[in-house]
Amino acid sequence: MKVRELVRGEVTVLELSGRMAEGRDTDALSDRINQLSENGTKKIIFDLGKVHWIDSSGLGLLIRAYTRLQTLDGDLKLVRVTRSVSSLLKMTKLTTVFDVHDTLEDAIAAFQS
């Protein structure tokens, strides 16, 4: 999995591509989320437009990131979720947890409301 990091004002966007699966890349992303939150970042968006596979480790990462940010009065939003990932989120009922948006602009705007 590859990660590209962008900052839009107070929002950090992590553009992910590849597979969110158990391994070094997922561990590195988890470490980066921890670093960001320790440095005061409270608003993170995962852009999943190029992620076509998530295993249980990837789901666990999403949940841990969401939980960590919630404990800091922050939030995690998902954007451009692919069909296969959307199906997995629906099947696991995580669509009731995550705030999912079609566009990056919509996700950023949702932090303002």
Coordinates of C-alpha atoms in Angstrom, one line a residue:
M1 CA 0.0 0.0 0.0
K2 CA 1.2 3.5 -0.8
V3 CA 0.3 6.6 1.1
R4 CA 0.4 10.2 -0.1
E5 CA -0.1 12.8 2.5
L6 CA -1.7 16.2 1.8
V7 CA -2.6 19.0 4.2
R8 CA -5.7 21.2 3.5
G9 CA -5.9 23.8 6.3
E10 CA -6.6 21.8 9.5
V11 CA -7.3 18.6 7.6
T12 CA -4.8 16.0 6.8
V13 CA -5.7 13.8 3.7
L14 CA -4.1 10.4 3.4
E15 CA -4.5 9.2 -0.2
L16 CA -4.1 5.4 -0.1
S17 CA -3.5 3.1 -3.0
G18 CA -3.1 -0.7 -3.2
R19 CA -4.2 -3.2 -0.6
M20 CA -4.9 -2.4 3.0
A21 CA -3.7 -5.7 4.3
E22 CA -1.7 -7.1 7.2
G23 CA 2.0 -6.1 6.9
R24 CA 4.6 -3.5 7.1
D25 CA 2.6 -0.9 5.2
T26 CA -0.4 -1.1 7.4
D27 CA 1.8 -0.9 10.5
A28 CA 3.6 2.2 9.1
L29 CA 0.2 3.8 8.4
S30 CA -0.9 3.1 12.0
D31 CA 2.3 4.6 13.3
R32 CA 1.8 7.7 11.1
I33 CA -1.8 8.1 12.4
N34 CA -0.4 8.0 16.0
Q35 CA 2.3 10.6 15.1
L36 CA -0.2 12.9 13.5
S37 CA -2.6 12.7 16.5
E38 CA 0.3 13.2 19.0
N39 CA 1.2 16.4 17.1
G40 CA -2.3 17.8 17.4
T41 CA -3.9 16.7 14.1
K42 CA -7.6 16.0 14.9
K43 CA -9.1 15.9 11.4
I44 CA -8.0 13.2 9.0
I45 CA -9.5 11.9 5.8
F46 CA -8.7 8.6 4.2
D47 CA -9.0 8.8 0.4
L48 CA -9.8 5.2 -0.5
G49 CA -10.3 5.8 -4.3
K50 CA -7.4 3.6 -5.2
V51 CA -7.9 0.9 -2.5
H52 CA -9.6 -2.2 -3.9
W53 CA -9.0 -4.7 -1.1
I54 CA -9.1 -4.4 2.7
D55 CA -8.6 -7.4 5.0
S56 CA -9.3 -7.6 8.7
S57 CA -6.1 -5.8 9.6
G58 CA -7.0 -3.0 7.4
L59 CA -10.5 -2.8 9.0
G60 CA -8.8 -2.8 12.4
L61 CA -6.6 0.1 11.3
L62 CA -9.7 2.1 10.3
I63 CA -11.4 1.4 13.6
R64 CA -8.3 2.2 15.7
A65 CA -7.7 5.5 13.8
Y66 CA -11.4 6.5 14.2
T67 CA -11.3 5.6 17.9
R68 CA -8.1 7.4 18.6
L69 CA -9.3 10.6 16.9
Q70 CA -12.6 10.4 18.7
T71 CA -10.9 10.3 22.1
L72 CA -9.0 13.5 21.1
D73 CA -12.3 15.2 20.0
G74 CA -11.3 14.7 16.4
D75 CA -12.7 12.7 13.5
L76 CA -11.9 10.5 10.7
K77 CA -13.8 10.6 7.4
L78 CA -13.6 8.3 4.4
V79 CA -13.8 9.6 0.8
R80 CA -14.1 8.0 -2.7
V81 CA -14.7 4.5 -1.3
T82 CA -14.5 1.9 -4.0
R83 CA -17.4 -0.5 -4.7
S84 CA -15.6 -3.5 -3.2
V85 CA -14.6 -1.6 0.0
S86 CA -18.1 -0.1 0.3
S87 CA -19.5 -3.7 0.2
L88 CA -17.2 -4.7 3.0
L89 CA -18.1 -1.7 5.1
K90 CA -21.8 -2.4 4.6
M91 CA -21.4 -6.1 5.3
T92 CA -19.6 -5.3 8.6
K93 CA -22.1 -2.6 9.5
L94 CA -19.2 0.0 9.6
T95 CA -21.2 2.3 7.4
T96 CA -23.0 3.2 10.6
V97 CA -19.7 4.3 12.2
F98 CA -17.8 6.1 9.4
D99 CA -18.7 9.3 7.7
V100 CA -18.3 8.5 4.0
H101 CA -18.3 11.1 1.3
D102 CA -18.1 11.0 -2.5
T103 CA -15.7 13.9 -3.0
L104 CA -12.8 15.3 -1.0
E105 CA -14.4 18.7 -1.0
D106 CA -17.6 17.3 0.6
A107 CA -15.5 15.5 3.3
I108 CA -13.5 18.6 4.1
A109 CA -16.7 20.7 4.3
A110 CA -18.2 18.1 6.6
F111 CA -15.6 19.0 9.2
Q112 CA -17.0 22.6 9.3
S113 CA -20.5 21.6 10.2

